[in-house]
Short mmCIF file of C-alpha atoms and ligand atoms in Angstrom, two decimals:
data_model
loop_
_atom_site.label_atom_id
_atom_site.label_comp_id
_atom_site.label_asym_id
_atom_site.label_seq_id
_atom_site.Cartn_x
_atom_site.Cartn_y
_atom_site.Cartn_z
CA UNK P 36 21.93 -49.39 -17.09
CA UNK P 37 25.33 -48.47 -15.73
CA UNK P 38 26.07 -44.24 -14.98
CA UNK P 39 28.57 -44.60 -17.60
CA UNK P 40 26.22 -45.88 -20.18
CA UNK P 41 23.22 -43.40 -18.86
CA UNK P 42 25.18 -40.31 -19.55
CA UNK P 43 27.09 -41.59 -23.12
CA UNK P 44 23.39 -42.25 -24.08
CA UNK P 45 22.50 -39.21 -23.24
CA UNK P 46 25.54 -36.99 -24.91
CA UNK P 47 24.44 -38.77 -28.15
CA UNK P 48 20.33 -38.02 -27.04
CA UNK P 49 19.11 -41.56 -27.27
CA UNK P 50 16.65 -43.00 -24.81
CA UNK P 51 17.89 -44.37 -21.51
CA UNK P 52 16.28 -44.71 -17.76
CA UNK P 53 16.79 -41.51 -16.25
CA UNK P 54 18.69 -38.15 -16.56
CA UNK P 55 22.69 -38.28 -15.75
CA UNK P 56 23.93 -36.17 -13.08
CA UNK P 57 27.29 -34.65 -12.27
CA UNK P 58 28.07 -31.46 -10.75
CA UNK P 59 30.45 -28.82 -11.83
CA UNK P 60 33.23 -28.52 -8.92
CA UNK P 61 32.18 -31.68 -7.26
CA UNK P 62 35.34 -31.28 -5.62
CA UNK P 63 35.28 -28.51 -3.25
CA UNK P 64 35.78 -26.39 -0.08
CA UNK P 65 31.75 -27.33 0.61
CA UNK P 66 33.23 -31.16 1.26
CA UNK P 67 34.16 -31.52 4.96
CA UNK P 68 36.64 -34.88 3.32
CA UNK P 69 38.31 -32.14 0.80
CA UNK P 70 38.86 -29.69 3.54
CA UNK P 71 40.56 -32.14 6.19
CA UNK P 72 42.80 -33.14 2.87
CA UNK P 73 43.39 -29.68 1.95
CA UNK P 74 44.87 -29.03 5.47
CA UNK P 75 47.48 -31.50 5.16
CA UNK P 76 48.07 -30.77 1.34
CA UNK P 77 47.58 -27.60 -0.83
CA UNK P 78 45.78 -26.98 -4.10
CA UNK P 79 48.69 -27.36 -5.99
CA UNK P 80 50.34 -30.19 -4.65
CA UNK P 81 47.11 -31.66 -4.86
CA UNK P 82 46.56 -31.16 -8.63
CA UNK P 83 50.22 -32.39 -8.89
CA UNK P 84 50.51 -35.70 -7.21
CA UNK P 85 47.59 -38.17 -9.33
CA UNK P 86 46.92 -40.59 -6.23
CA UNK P 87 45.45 -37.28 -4.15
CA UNK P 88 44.08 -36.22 -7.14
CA UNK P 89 42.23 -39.55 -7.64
CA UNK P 90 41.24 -39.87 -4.26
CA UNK P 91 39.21 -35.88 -4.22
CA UNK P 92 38.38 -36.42 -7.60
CA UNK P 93 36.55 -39.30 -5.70
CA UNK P 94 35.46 -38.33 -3.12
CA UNK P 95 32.08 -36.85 -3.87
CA UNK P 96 31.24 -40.03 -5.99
CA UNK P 97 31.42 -42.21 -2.39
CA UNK P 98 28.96 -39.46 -0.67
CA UNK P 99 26.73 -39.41 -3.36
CA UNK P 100 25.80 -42.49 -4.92
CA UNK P 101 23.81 -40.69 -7.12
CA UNK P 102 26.44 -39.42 -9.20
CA UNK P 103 26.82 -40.43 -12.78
CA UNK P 104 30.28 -38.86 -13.88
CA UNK P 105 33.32 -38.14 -11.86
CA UNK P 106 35.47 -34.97 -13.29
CA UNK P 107 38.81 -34.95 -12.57
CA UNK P 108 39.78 -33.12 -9.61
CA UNK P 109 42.65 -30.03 -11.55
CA UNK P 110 42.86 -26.68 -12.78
CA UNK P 111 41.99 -24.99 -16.25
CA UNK P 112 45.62 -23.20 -15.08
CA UNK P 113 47.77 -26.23 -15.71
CA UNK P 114 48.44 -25.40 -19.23
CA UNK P 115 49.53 -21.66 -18.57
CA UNK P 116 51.61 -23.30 -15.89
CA UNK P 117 52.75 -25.84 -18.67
CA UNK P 118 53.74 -22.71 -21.10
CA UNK P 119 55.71 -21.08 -18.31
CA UNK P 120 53.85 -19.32 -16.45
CA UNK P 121 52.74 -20.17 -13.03
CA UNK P 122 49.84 -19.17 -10.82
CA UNK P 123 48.67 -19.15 -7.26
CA UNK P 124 45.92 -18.57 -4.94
CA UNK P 125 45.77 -15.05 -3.33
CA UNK P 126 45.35 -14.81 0.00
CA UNK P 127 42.72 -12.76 -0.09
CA UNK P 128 40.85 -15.05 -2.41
CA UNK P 129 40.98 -15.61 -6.25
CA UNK P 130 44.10 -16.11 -8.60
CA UNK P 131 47.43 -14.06 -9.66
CA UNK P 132 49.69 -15.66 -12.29
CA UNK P 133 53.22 -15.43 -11.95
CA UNK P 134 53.67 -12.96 -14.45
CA UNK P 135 51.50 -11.26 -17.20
CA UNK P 136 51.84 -11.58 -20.86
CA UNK P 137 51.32 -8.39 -23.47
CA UNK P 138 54.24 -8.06 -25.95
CA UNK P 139 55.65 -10.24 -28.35
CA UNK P 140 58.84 -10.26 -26.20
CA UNK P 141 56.58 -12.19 -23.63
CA UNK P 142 55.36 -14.76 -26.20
CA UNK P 143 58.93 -15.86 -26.95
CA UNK P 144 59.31 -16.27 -23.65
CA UNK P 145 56.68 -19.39 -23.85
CA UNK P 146 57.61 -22.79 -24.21
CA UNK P 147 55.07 -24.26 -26.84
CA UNK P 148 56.74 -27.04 -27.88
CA UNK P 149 55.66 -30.50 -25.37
CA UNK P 150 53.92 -28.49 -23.19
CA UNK P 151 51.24 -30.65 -23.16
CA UNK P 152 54.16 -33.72 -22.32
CA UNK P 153 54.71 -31.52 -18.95
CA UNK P 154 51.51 -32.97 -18.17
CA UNK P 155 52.31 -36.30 -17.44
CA UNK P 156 50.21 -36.15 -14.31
CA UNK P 157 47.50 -35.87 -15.39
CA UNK P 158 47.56 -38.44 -17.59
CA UNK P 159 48.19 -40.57 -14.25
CA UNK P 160 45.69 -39.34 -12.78
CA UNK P 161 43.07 -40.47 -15.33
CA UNK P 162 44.40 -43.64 -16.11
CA UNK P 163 43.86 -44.51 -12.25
CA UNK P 164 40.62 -43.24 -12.45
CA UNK P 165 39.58 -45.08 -15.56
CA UNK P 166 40.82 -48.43 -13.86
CA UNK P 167 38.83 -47.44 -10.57
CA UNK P 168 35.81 -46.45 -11.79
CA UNK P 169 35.78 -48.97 -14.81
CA UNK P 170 32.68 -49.24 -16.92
CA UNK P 171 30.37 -48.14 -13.99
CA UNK P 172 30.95 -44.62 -14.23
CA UNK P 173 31.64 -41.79 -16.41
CA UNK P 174 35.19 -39.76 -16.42
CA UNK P 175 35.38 -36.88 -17.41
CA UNK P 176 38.50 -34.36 -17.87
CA UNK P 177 38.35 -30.69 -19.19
CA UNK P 178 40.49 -27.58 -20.41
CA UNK P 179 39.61 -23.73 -20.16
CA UNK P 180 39.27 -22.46 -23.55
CA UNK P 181 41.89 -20.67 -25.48
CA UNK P 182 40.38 -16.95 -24.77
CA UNK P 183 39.43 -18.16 -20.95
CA UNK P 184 43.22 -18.96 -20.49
CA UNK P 185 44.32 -16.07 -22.75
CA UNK P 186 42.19 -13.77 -20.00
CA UNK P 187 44.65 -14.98 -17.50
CA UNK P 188 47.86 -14.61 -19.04
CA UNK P 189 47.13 -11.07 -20.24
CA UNK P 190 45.41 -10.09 -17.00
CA UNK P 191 48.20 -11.64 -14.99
CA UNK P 192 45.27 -13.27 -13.04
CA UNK P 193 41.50 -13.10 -12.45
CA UNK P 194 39.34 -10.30 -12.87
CA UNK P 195 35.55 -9.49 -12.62
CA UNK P 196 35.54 -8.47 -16.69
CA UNK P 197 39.76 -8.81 -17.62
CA UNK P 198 39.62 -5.19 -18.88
CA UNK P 199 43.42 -5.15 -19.71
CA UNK P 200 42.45 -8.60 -22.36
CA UNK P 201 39.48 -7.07 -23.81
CA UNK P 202 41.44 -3.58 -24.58
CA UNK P 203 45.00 -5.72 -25.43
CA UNK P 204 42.40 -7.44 -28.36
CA UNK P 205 41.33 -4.28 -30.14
CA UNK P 206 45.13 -2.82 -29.56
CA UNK P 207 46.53 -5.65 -30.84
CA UNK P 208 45.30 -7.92 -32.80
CA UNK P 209 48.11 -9.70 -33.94
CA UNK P 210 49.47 -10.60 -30.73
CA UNK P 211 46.12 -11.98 -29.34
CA UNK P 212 45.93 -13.97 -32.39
CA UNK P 213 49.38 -15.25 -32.18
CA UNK P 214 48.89 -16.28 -28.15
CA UNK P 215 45.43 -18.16 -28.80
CA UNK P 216 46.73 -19.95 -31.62
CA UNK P 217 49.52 -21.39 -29.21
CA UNK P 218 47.11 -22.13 -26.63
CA UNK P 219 44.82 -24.09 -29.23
CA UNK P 220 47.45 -26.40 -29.90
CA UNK P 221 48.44 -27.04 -26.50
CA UNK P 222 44.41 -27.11 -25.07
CA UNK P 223 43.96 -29.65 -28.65
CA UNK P 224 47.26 -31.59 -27.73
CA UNK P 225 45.94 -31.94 -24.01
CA UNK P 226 42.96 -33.04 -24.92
CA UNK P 227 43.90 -35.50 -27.01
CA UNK P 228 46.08 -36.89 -24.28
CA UNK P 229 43.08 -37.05 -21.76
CA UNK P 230 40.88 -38.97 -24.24
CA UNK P 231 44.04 -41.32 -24.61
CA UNK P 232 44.13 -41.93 -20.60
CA UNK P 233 41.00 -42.63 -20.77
CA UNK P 234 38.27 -40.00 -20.33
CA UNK P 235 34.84 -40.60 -21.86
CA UNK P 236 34.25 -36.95 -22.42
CA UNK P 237 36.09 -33.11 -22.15
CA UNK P 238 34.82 -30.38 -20.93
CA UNK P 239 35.89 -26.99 -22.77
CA UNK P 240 35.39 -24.13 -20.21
CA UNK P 241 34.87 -20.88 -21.67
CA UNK P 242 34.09 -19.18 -18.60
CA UNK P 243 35.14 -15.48 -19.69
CA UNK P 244 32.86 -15.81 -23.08
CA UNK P 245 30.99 -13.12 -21.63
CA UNK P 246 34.00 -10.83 -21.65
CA UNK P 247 33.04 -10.86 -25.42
CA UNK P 248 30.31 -9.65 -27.72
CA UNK P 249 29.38 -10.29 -31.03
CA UNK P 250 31.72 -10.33 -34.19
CA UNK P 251 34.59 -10.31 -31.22
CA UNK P 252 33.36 -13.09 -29.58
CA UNK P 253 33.39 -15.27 -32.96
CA UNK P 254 37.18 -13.98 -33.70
CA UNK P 255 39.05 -14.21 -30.38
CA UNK P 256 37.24 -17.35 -29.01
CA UNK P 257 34.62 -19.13 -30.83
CA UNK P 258 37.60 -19.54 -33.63
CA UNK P 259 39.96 -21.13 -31.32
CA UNK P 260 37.52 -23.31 -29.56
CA UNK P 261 37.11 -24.38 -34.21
CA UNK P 262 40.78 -24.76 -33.82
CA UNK P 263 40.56 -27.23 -30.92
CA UNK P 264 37.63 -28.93 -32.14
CA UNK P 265 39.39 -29.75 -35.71
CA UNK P 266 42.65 -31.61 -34.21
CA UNK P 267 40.35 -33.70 -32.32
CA UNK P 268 38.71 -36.83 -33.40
CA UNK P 269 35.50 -35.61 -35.70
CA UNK P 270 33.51 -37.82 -33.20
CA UNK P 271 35.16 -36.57 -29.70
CA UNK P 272 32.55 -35.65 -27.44
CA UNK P 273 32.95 -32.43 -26.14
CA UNK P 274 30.55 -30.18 -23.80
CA UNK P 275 31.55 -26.87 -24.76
CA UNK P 276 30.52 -24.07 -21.86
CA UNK P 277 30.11 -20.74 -22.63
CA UNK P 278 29.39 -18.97 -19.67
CA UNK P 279 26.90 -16.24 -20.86
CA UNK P 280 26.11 -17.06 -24.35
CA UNK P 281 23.53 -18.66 -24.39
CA UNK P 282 21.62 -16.13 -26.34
CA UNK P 283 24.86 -17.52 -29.09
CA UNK P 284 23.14 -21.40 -28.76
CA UNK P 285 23.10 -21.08 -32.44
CA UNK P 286 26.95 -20.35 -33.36
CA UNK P 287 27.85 -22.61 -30.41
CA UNK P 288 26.14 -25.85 -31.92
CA UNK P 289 27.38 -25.17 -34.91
CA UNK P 290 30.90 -26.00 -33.95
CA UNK P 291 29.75 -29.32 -33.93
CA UNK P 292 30.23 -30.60 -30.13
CA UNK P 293 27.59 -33.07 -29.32
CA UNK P 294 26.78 -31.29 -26.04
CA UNK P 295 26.63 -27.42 -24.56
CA UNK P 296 26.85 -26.91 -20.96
CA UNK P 297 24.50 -24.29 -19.83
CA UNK P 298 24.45 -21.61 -17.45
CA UNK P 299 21.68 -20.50 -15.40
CA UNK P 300 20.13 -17.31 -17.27
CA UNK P 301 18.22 -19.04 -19.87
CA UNK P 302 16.21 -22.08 -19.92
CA UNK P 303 16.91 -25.30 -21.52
CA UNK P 304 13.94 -24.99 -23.69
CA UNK P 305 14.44 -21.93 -24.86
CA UNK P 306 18.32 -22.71 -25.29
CA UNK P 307 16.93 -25.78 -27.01
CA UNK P 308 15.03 -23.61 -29.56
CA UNK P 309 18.04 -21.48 -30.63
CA UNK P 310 20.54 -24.12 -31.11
CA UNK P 311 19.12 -24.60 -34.26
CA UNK P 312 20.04 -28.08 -34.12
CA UNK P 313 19.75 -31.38 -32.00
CA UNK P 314 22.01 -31.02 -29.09
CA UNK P 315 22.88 -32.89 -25.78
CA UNK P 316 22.25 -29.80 -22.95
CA UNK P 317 24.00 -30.04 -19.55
CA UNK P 318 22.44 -27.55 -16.52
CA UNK P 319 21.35 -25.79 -15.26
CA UNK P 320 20.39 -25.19 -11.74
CA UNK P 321 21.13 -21.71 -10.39
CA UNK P 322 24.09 -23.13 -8.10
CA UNK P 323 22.62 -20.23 -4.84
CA UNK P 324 20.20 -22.78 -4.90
CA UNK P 325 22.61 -25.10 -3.42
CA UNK P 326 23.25 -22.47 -0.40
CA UNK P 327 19.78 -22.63 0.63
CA UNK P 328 16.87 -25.27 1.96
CA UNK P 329 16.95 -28.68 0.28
CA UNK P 330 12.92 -28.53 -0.60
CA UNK P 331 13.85 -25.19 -2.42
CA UNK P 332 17.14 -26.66 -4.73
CA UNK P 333 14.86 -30.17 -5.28
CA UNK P 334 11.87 -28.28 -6.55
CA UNK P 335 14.58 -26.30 -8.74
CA UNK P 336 15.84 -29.42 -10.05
CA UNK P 337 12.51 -30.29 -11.23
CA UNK P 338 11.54 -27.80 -12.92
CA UNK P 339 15.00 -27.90 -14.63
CA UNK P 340 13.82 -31.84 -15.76
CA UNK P 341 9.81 -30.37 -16.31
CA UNK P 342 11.59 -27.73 -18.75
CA UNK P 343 13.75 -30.22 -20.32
CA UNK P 344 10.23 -31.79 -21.90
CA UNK P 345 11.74 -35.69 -21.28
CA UNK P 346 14.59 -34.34 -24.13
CA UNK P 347 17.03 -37.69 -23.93
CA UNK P 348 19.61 -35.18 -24.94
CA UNK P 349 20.00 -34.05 -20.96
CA UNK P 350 22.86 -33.84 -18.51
CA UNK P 351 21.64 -32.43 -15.34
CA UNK P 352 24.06 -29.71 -13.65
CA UNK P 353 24.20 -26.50 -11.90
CA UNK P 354 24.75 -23.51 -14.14
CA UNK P 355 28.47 -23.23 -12.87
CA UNK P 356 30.46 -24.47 -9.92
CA UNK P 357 28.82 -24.99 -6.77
CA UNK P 358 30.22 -22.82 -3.85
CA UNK P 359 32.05 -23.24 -0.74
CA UNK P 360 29.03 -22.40 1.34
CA UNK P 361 26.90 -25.18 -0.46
CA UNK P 362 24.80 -27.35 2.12
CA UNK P 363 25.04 -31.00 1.45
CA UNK P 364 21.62 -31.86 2.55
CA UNK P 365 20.75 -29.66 -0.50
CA UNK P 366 23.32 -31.22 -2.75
CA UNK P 367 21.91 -34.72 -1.38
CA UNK P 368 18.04 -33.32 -1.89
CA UNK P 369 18.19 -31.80 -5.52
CA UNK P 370 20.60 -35.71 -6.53
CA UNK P 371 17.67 -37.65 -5.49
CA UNK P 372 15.14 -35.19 -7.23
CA UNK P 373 16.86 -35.64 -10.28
CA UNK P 374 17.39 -39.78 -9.61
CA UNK P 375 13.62 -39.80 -9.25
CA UNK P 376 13.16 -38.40 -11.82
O1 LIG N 631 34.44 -30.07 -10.61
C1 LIG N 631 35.58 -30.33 -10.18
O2 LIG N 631 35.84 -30.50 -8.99
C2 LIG N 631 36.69 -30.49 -11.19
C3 LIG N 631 37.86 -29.71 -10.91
C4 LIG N 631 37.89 -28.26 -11.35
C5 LIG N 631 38.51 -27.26 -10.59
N1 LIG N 631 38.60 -26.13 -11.33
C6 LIG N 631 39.03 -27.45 -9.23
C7 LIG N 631 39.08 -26.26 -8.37
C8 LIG N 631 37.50 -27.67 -12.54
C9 LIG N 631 36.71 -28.29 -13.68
C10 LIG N 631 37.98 -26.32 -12.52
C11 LIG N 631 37.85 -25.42 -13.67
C12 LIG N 631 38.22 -24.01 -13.52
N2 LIG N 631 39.21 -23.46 -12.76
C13 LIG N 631 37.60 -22.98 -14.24
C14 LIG N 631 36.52 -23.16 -15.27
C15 LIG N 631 35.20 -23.37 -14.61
C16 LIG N 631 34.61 -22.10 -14.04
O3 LIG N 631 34.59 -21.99 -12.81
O4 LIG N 631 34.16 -21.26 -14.80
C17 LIG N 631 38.21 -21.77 -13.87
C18 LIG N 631 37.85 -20.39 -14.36
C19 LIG N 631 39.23 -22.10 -12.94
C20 LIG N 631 40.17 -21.19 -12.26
C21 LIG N 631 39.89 -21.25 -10.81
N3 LIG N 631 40.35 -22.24 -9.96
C22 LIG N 631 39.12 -20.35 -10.02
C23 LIG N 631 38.44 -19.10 -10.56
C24 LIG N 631 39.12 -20.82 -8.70
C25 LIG N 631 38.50 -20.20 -7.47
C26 LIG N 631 39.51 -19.28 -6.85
C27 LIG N 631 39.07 -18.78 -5.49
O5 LIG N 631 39.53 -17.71 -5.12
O6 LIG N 631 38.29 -19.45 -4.81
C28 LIG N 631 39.87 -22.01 -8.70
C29 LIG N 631 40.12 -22.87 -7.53
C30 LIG N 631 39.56 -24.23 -7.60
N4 LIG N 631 39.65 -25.04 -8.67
C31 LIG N 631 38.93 -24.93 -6.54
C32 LIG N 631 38.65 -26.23 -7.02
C33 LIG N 631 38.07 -27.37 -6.26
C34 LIG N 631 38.71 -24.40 -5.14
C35 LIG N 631 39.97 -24.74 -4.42
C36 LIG N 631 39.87 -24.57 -2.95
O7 LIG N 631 39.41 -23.52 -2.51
O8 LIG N 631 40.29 -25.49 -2.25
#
């Protein structure tokens, strides 16, 4: 059985050898090969030009052979940057956007329409993927949800909780609805576009679910992510990630992806149980595992697979990106845990 075949059997949770494995942010300043390319290059330029982005997106695929997927080495900030509005990396660490969005002045100072053409590298990027990795292994591409981007563009960058989003939502309604609808059609039209390059699966990251609770939740995101979902193909697999809402397995599943990626703070079972339906999980290693000794991580790993019950429906990943102080020993220790099975 090829990787490739392994985790598509998997997303649609029939039988197959053993449990795929990716990880989130394979890619990454814990790579010594990403750092020496990262000196001669930038994040951005990187992103930008596909062959670099082909060759980190695979790089961690040649180190570990254990791999089953390869996600495309970009930024859930590509389609701000596509609307108009730019971003970079502080120097101090995390990310400002150019500018910050919070009037309807600043929506008409979007450009909607093609935004999603301004992405021709990507595209690229993909395509040279799909024809280098052929039927062996898994692609993979991915957008940040509508509310995940929204968070950024009315923050004007990133934030431990995005405050100014969460209060702009109850103060104005209208103009968060009017700026997530936009970003639904570009995330749907990206999408589209990566499944047309060739990816086998998207991942939707809604990374600032949390920001959310309740009956807000279901009208600023879970709507949007709907909105996505129903200008896709009805079959498009999709791992949708909420970051925190697990405890929401239920309303997740029921938007119909085949697959929800889950974080650390739950366990699969018990995730499992709540979705209410049969779903393909991904996760969910606590990624500070990753930091520490390689017996540690691989013992984590199995009890991730023990608590999985042999559940066909399984994509084995951390519970969000691994960090720049990851050891690869333990990346290499918890892969071959999870090859063993
Ligand atoms: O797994 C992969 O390597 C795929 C590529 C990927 C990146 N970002 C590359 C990246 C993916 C899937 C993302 C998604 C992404 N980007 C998300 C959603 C996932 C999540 O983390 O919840 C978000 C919120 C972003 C925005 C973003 N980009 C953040 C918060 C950061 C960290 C900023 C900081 O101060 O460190 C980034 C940078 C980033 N994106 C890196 C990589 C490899 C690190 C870049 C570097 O330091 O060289």
């Amino acid at each position: 059985m090829t990787s490739r075949e392994r985790f598509l059997a998997a997303l649609r949770r029939v039988p197959h050898d053993r449990t795929p494995v990716w990880i989130m942010r394979q890619a990454g300043r814990y790579l010594p090969e990403y750092r020496a390319l990262k000196a001669k290059s930038d994040f951005l330029h990187m992103v930008r030009t596909p062959d670099l982005a082909v060759e980190v997106t695979l790089q961690p695929l040649r180190r570990f052979a254990q791999l089953d997927a390869a996600i495309l080495f970009s930024d859930i900030l590509v389609i701000p940057e596509a609307l108009g509005v730019g971003y970079r990396f502080r120097d101090e660490g995390g990310i400002a956007m150019e500018r910050s969005l919070s009037s309807a002045a600043d929506l008409a100072t979007l450009r909607p329409e093609g935004a999603a053409d301004r992405l021709t590298y990507v595209y690229e990027a993909l395509t040279l993927l799909r024809r280098e990795l052929g039927d062996r292994k898994a692609l993979l591409g991915f957008a940040g949800s509508p509310w995940t981007l929204a968070c950024y563009l009315v923050e004007g960058g990133g934030s431990e909780d995005f405050p100014r989003t969460k209060a702009l939502a109850k103060s104005d309604p209208a103009f968060m609805h009017r700026l997530l609808g936009l970003l639904a059609d570009a995330v749907a039209e990206y999408l589209r576009r990566q499944f047309q390059a060739g990816a086998d699966a998207v991942q939707i990251f809604d990374s600032w679910a949390a920001a959310l609770d309740g009956a807000d939740y279901e009208e600023f995101s879970l709507r949007y992510v709907r909105a996505v979902l129903e200008r896709l193909p009805k079959d498009a697999k999709v791992i949708l990630y909420a970051k925190g809402k697990s405890p929401a397995a239920a309303a997740l599943a029921a938007t119909g992806v085949p697959c929800l990626g889950v974080d650390w703070t739950m366990p699969l079972s018990r995730v499992r149980a709540l979705a209410d339906r049969p779903v393909c999980l991904q996760g969910n290693l606590d990624p500070v595992l990753m930091t520490g000794e390689p017996s540690a991580a691989a013992a984590g790993a199995r009890s991730v697979l023990v608590d999985n019950a042999d559940d066909p429906g399984h994509i084995f990943n951390l519970g969000h990106g691994i960090t720049p102080d990851a050891r690869i020993e333990t990346v290499q220790a918890v892969l071959e845990a999870v090859a063993a099975g």
